[in-house]
Amino acid sequence: MILRVKFNKKNYLKYIGHLDLLRLFQRSFSRAAIPVKFSEGFNPHPRFSIASPLSLGIESEEEYMDIEMAERIEAEEFIRRMNQVLPKDIQILEAVYPEDKRSISSLITWALYEIRFATKVDMDLDEAKRIINSWLEREEIIISRLRKKGRKRVMKEENIRPLIGHLDVKGKEGDEIVLQALMKVGEGGNLRPFDFINALNEAEELQMDLDSVLIKRQSLYIGDGEEIYRPVK
Amino acid sequence: MIDKRKLDRILKKVEKPARYIGMEINSVNKDLEDKVKFAFCFPDIYDVGMSHMGLHILYNLINEEDDFLCERVFSPWTDMEELMRQEDIPLFTLESKEEVRNFDFLGFTLQYEMSFTNILNILDLARIPLLSRDRGEEDPIIIAGGPCAYNPEPIADFIDVFVIGEGEEIVLELLNKYKEHKANKGDKESFLREILSIKGIYIPKFYKVEYKEDGTIKEMIPLIEEAPKRIEKRMVRNLDEMYSPRKVIVPYIETVHDRIMLELFRGCTRGCRFCQAGMIYRPIREKSPARLLDLAEDLVKSTGYENISLSSLSTCDYSQLQLLVSSLMDRFSEDNVGLSLPSLRLDSFSLDILKEIEKVRKSGLTFAPEAGSQRLRDVINKGVTEEDLITAVSYAFKEGWSRIKLYFMLGLPTETDEDVLGIRDLAYLVKDLFFKRPKEERRGNFSVTASASCFVPKPFTPFQWVKQDTIEEFKRKAHLVKDSIRDKRINFNYHDPELSYVEAVFARGDRRLGKALLKAWEKGCKFDGWSEHFKYDLWLEAFEEAGIDGSFYAHRERDKDEIFPWDFIDIGVSKKFLYREYERALAGETTDDCRIDCKGCGIRDCAMRGVFN
Ligand code: SF4
């Protein structure tokens, strides 16, 4: 019995890595007395998995995980108990028992990010828009990243342009330019926001102040082609 | 509060940023207004400091009071420090991100001498003047406690108030006095004078030390009438009634002890002659199994931890260990909560218990014979025989362990080359025990590792009179062992002798070392306990420039009647007893565990004399 759960990860808790987050949930299940199924063997672990783990330093409004339950408990009850024991910046938002038996990790296809950054020189919004749009119009946007090849790690070049769904320059708040970007995640292609930022930084005119970059994942989506939608509601 | 945007800029760039964010489960965020604010500092990185049980006790004890609050500070790791200095961010507490210098108290726990430079670095990062005499009304009161406070003199220049003994006995009394004092608008000076009347408080600036021509101490003179000539340690009498937290902070990142630490008892009566903890924490005071079970229940519930570690100086000496372990197992195994024992005694009883609780992996097992020969083990009163080792190791192999670690010390008093080579002999003995077993019964990949640390004589031990081996001597002995081992399955390693030398200087140092410490920090020494950061050449320069002869402290055999810098502190155990033990050591005579029979160590109304005999 799978319980599919939507949660967030905000403020300073964006600095907790994926493994630390798993440990936090494990301990929270135990504190909240949630009947999670445990793996067999010498070192039993609760069975749950988080879809498309966030990189360190990225906030999120909507994350998803699947939990294998040993017993059914009502979704509301689950949310209530968990939110009592979780820190205030990681809270459960929704929970459902899905009918689709495929795992959440295999379903996720797109992620929507909000990206904020300051520029090293003062720049008006139109200028930023112009630079970013012309960057996006390139036929290929090449990044090189470390890839595992057997045991070795090799640098590989990759065109990330097809991995960018859309990119909007939303506006300017204070000295920060605000973007919204839809990027591919999952097995059918995966663009990590930091790779995106580094690629965008190649547009030198933009004069990004890399230390000021703030990234927030706003949502994850499933489905492909014409229609994409949120996994829970 | 510090500039959070600046903080965000740098957190993205450091290793393990979660060290600096606080917000963990069971951490406490209070409104800073109108509270007595206490910043508790473990002067090392978060990962180490959060594993210290004393922190959790004091943190919760203080935070349970409405009028007080306690927040945490650790040493930022070098990457973080660099960025903080670059971005001009002062040191802040994890909870409210408030500047440390805006607190009323900054309290350091002194767990090892080699953290002293970190204390200076923390003061500097917090923008608090380093020297006590340079600080004003606006600066926090700098206090310090913990095992190294039993010889507070080397850092007397930097600390305003020392707490001698167990902090939980005294801290609320201190904070209450401060609250009253603040309400009456009293100044710092009058507060410090006032708290001299609290037992266990030592304030260095109210004392003057006079030296003899040979550099030893002539006299320690109180400068004002209220300053007591002797400072008695504070001690919790009844551990069952003592404050014990029912919740502890659960770090997000993995720390050194990422589990519940259940303290079974304090003190140890085995009487190992090199061990300071065994003397300063006397007598033994136990918690009852019922109390422990009750605490464990709440701690598991409030933390969600998956493991309970039964921690104490020599856990297997707990008088009702069997009962405790089986009740804990009964209660928690269903919830997938495991148990672990941090220290083992070399007997089958301990191994039986270990076998019971660690049904899991049987990889490494650690024993500490401390010395290679029986003669030397008798000198240090480590009540372990070769026979014990044989029994324990054979048993361990039979039960499926295959990797053994042995801990030793080099440079123990009266040590000869023969004793040193005993380390090799024991390692080979362990190997033979493994391969003597029938082939079909050998399990796992065998290896034995013998690790040797360099002996550092400590105050308040029977060896406080002895000289430490020189660095060259340590190295010679280490190579003697190393070169005599010709087997790939036997490993030998030893700790930095240079580091142990500096540690020895400070362990038995006096006030004059303050200058050297300051110089060393100015030259860039910090994280000295981490061998990759320890800079011996800078320390030598610092000693030289401060006019300190390190050998005077480390390599000098003391006279029986020499006045030691720490003699004004009364730990309960008498100097006479320590000297008697020293003489017995030289004569190779052992002294039994005093649970069996009181040895007259000097502790007044020792409860053990009635309870255990
Ligand atoms: S007074 Fe006696 S029983 Fe008590 S700690 Fe000292 S030697 Fe042991």
mmCIF file of N, CA and C in Angstrom, chain B residues 550-587:
data_model
loop_
_atom_site.group_PDB
_atom_site.id
_atom_site.type_symbol
_atom_site.label_atom_id
_atom_site.label_comp_id
_atom_site.label_asym_id
_atom_site.label_seq_id
_atom_site.Cartn_x
_atom_site.Cartn_y
_atom_site.Cartn_z
ATOM 1 N N GLY B 550 59.241 24.555 26.891
ATOM 2 C CA GLY B 550 58.234 23.498 26.943
ATOM 3 C C GLY B 550 58.681 22.301 27.768
ATOM 4 N N SER B 551 59.966 22.025 27.742
ATOM 5 C CA SER B 551 60.483 20.871 28.471
ATOM 6 C C SER B 551 60.263 20.983 29.980
ATOM 7 N N PHE B 552 60.287 22.211 30.460
ATOM 8 C CA PHE B 552 60.052 22.440 31.885
ATOM 9 C C PHE B 552 58.705 21.828 32.301
ATOM 10 N N TYR B 553 57.735 21.917 31.408
ATOM 11 C CA TYR B 553 56.403 21.394 31.720
ATOM 12 C C TYR B 553 56.252 19.926 31.346
ATOM 13 N N ALA B 554 56.854 19.547 30.207
ATOM 14 C CA ALA B 554 56.608 18.194 29.713
ATOM 15 C C ALA B 554 57.643 17.195 30.218
ATOM 16 N N HIS B 555 58.894 17.587 30.229
ATOM 17 C CA HIS B 555 59.954 16.598 30.413
ATOM 18 C C HIS B 555 60.600 16.627 31.793
ATOM 19 N N ARG B 556 59.959 17.242 32.751
ATOM 20 C CA ARG B 556 60.581 17.377 34.065
ATOM 21 C C ARG B 556 59.918 16.456 35.081
ATOM 22 N N GLU B 557 60.746 15.686 35.755
ATOM 23 C CA GLU B 557 60.257 14.861 36.857
ATOM 24 C C GLU B 557 60.051 15.797 38.052
ATOM 25 N N ARG B 558 58.863 15.748 38.688
ATOM 26 C CA ARG B 558 58.584 16.666 39.796
ATOM 27 C C ARG B 558 58.975 16.079 41.140
ATOM 28 N N ASP B 559 59.321 16.953 42.077
ATOM 29 C CA ASP B 559 59.545 16.516 43.461
ATOM 30 C C ASP B 559 58.224 16.177 44.109
ATOM 31 N N LYS B 560 58.329 15.334 45.109
ATOM 32 C CA LYS B 560 57.134 14.920 45.827
ATOM 33 C C LYS B 560 56.316 16.124 46.325
ATOM 34 N N ASP B 561 57.000 17.125 46.835
ATOM 35 C CA ASP B 561 56.286 18.220 47.494
ATOM 36 C C ASP B 561 56.089 19.453 46.626
ATOM 37 N N GLU B 562 56.406 19.342 45.369
ATOM 38 C CA GLU B 562 56.221 20.513 44.504
ATOM 39 C C GLU B 562 54.766 20.973 44.531
ATOM 40 N N ILE B 563 54.623 22.288 44.555
ATOM 41 C CA ILE B 563 53.256 22.845 44.473
ATOM 42 C C ILE B 563 52.878 22.937 43.001
ATOM 43 N N PHE B 564 51.818 22.250 42.646
ATOM 44 C CA PHE B 564 51.388 22.239 41.250
ATOM 45 C C PHE B 564 50.407 23.380 40.981
ATOM 46 N N PRO B 565 50.338 23.823 39.731
ATOM 47 C CA PRO B 565 49.423 24.923 39.409
ATOM 48 C C PRO B 565 47.970 24.601 39.760
ATOM 49 N N TRP B 566 47.634 23.317 39.798
ATOM 50 C CA TRP B 566 46.236 22.923 40.021
ATOM 51 C C TRP B 566 45.982 22.488 41.468
ATOM 52 N N ASP B 567 46.973 22.627 42.306
ATOM 53 C CA ASP B 567 46.825 22.136 43.678
ATOM 54 C C ASP B 567 45.718 22.826 44.479
ATOM 55 N N PHE B 568 45.356 24.027 44.072
ATOM 56 C CA PHE B 568 44.314 24.753 44.837
ATOM 57 C C PHE B 568 42.927 24.192 44.574
ATOM 58 N N ILE B 569 42.841 23.288 43.618
ATOM 59 C CA ILE B 569 41.536 22.669 43.333
ATOM 60 C C ILE B 569 41.424 21.356 44.099
ATOM 61 N N ASP B 570 40.270 21.186 44.720
ATOM 62 C CA ASP B 570 40.058 20.012 45.557
ATOM 63 C C ASP B 570 39.072 19.085 44.857
ATOM 64 N N ILE B 571 39.602 17.978 44.325
ATOM 65 C CA ILE B 571 38.704 17.059 43.606
ATOM 66 C C ILE B 571 38.161 15.988 44.544
ATOM 67 N N GLY B 572 38.551 16.074 45.788
ATOM 68 C CA GLY B 572 38.095 15.052 46.732
ATOM 69 C C GLY B 572 39.178 14.019 46.972
ATOM 70 N N VAL B 573 39.785 13.553 45.897
ATOM 71 C CA VAL B 573 40.886 12.594 46.029
ATOM 72 C C VAL B 573 42.125 13.364 46.495
ATOM 73 N N SER B 574 42.823 12.825 47.499
ATOM 74 C CA SER B 574 43.921 13.596 48.084
ATOM 75 C C SER B 574 45.220 13.410 47.314
ATOM 76 N N LYS B 575 46.077 14.417 47.421
ATOM 77 C CA LYS B 575 47.386 14.352 46.788
ATOM 78 C C LYS B 575 48.193 13.218 47.415
ATOM 79 N N LYS B 576 47.947 13.010 48.708
ATOM 80 C CA LYS B 576 48.646 11.936 49.419
ATOM 81 C C LYS B 576 48.317 10.575 48.805
ATOM 82 N N PHE B 577 47.058 10.389 48.531
ATOM 83 C CA PHE B 577 46.637 9.121 47.910
ATOM 84 C C PHE B 577 47.283 8.962 46.540
ATOM 85 N N LEU B 578 47.271 10.044 45.769
ATOM 86 C CA LEU B 578 47.853 9.980 44.420
ATOM 87 C C LEU B 578 49.332 9.619 44.509
ATOM 88 N N TYR B 579 50.025 10.212 45.499
ATOM 89 C CA TYR B 579 51.452 9.915 45.615
ATOM 90 C C TYR B 579 51.673 8.469 46.043
ATOM 91 N N ARG B 580 50.829 8.009 46.938
ATOM 92 C CA ARG B 580 50.932 6.611 47.369
ATOM 93 C C ARG B 580 50.760 5.688 46.160
ATOM 94 N N GLU B 581 49.811 6.033 45.329
ATOM 95 C CA GLU B 581 49.588 5.236 44.122
ATOM 96 C C GLU B 581 50.786 5.300 43.172
ATOM 97 N N TYR B 582 51.419 6.456 43.141
ATOM 98 C CA TYR B 582 52.610 6.619 42.313
ATOM 99 C C TYR B 582 53.724 5.704 42.820
ATOM 100 N N GLU B 583 53.904 5.688 44.133
ATOM 101 C CA GLU B 583 54.943 4.829 44.702
ATOM 102 C C GLU B 583 54.641 3.356 44.442
ATOM 103 N N ARG B 584 53.385 3.015 44.587
ATOM 104 C CA ARG B 584 53.009 1.622 44.303
ATOM 105 C C ARG B 584 53.268 1.280 42.832
ATOM 106 N N ALA B 585 53.025 2.244 41.977
ATOM 107 C CA ALA B 585 53.280 2.040 40.552
ATOM 108 C C ALA B 585 54.743 1.707 40.326
ATOM 109 N N LEU B 586 55.610 2.529 40.921
ATOM 110 C CA LEU B 586 57.039 2.305 40.724
ATOM 111 C C LEU B 586 57.458 0.955 41.267
ATOM 112 N N ALA B 587 56.776 0.510 42.301
ATOM 113 C CA ALA B 587 57.092 -0.795 42.882
ATOM 114 C C ALA B 587 56.388 -1.934 42.148
#
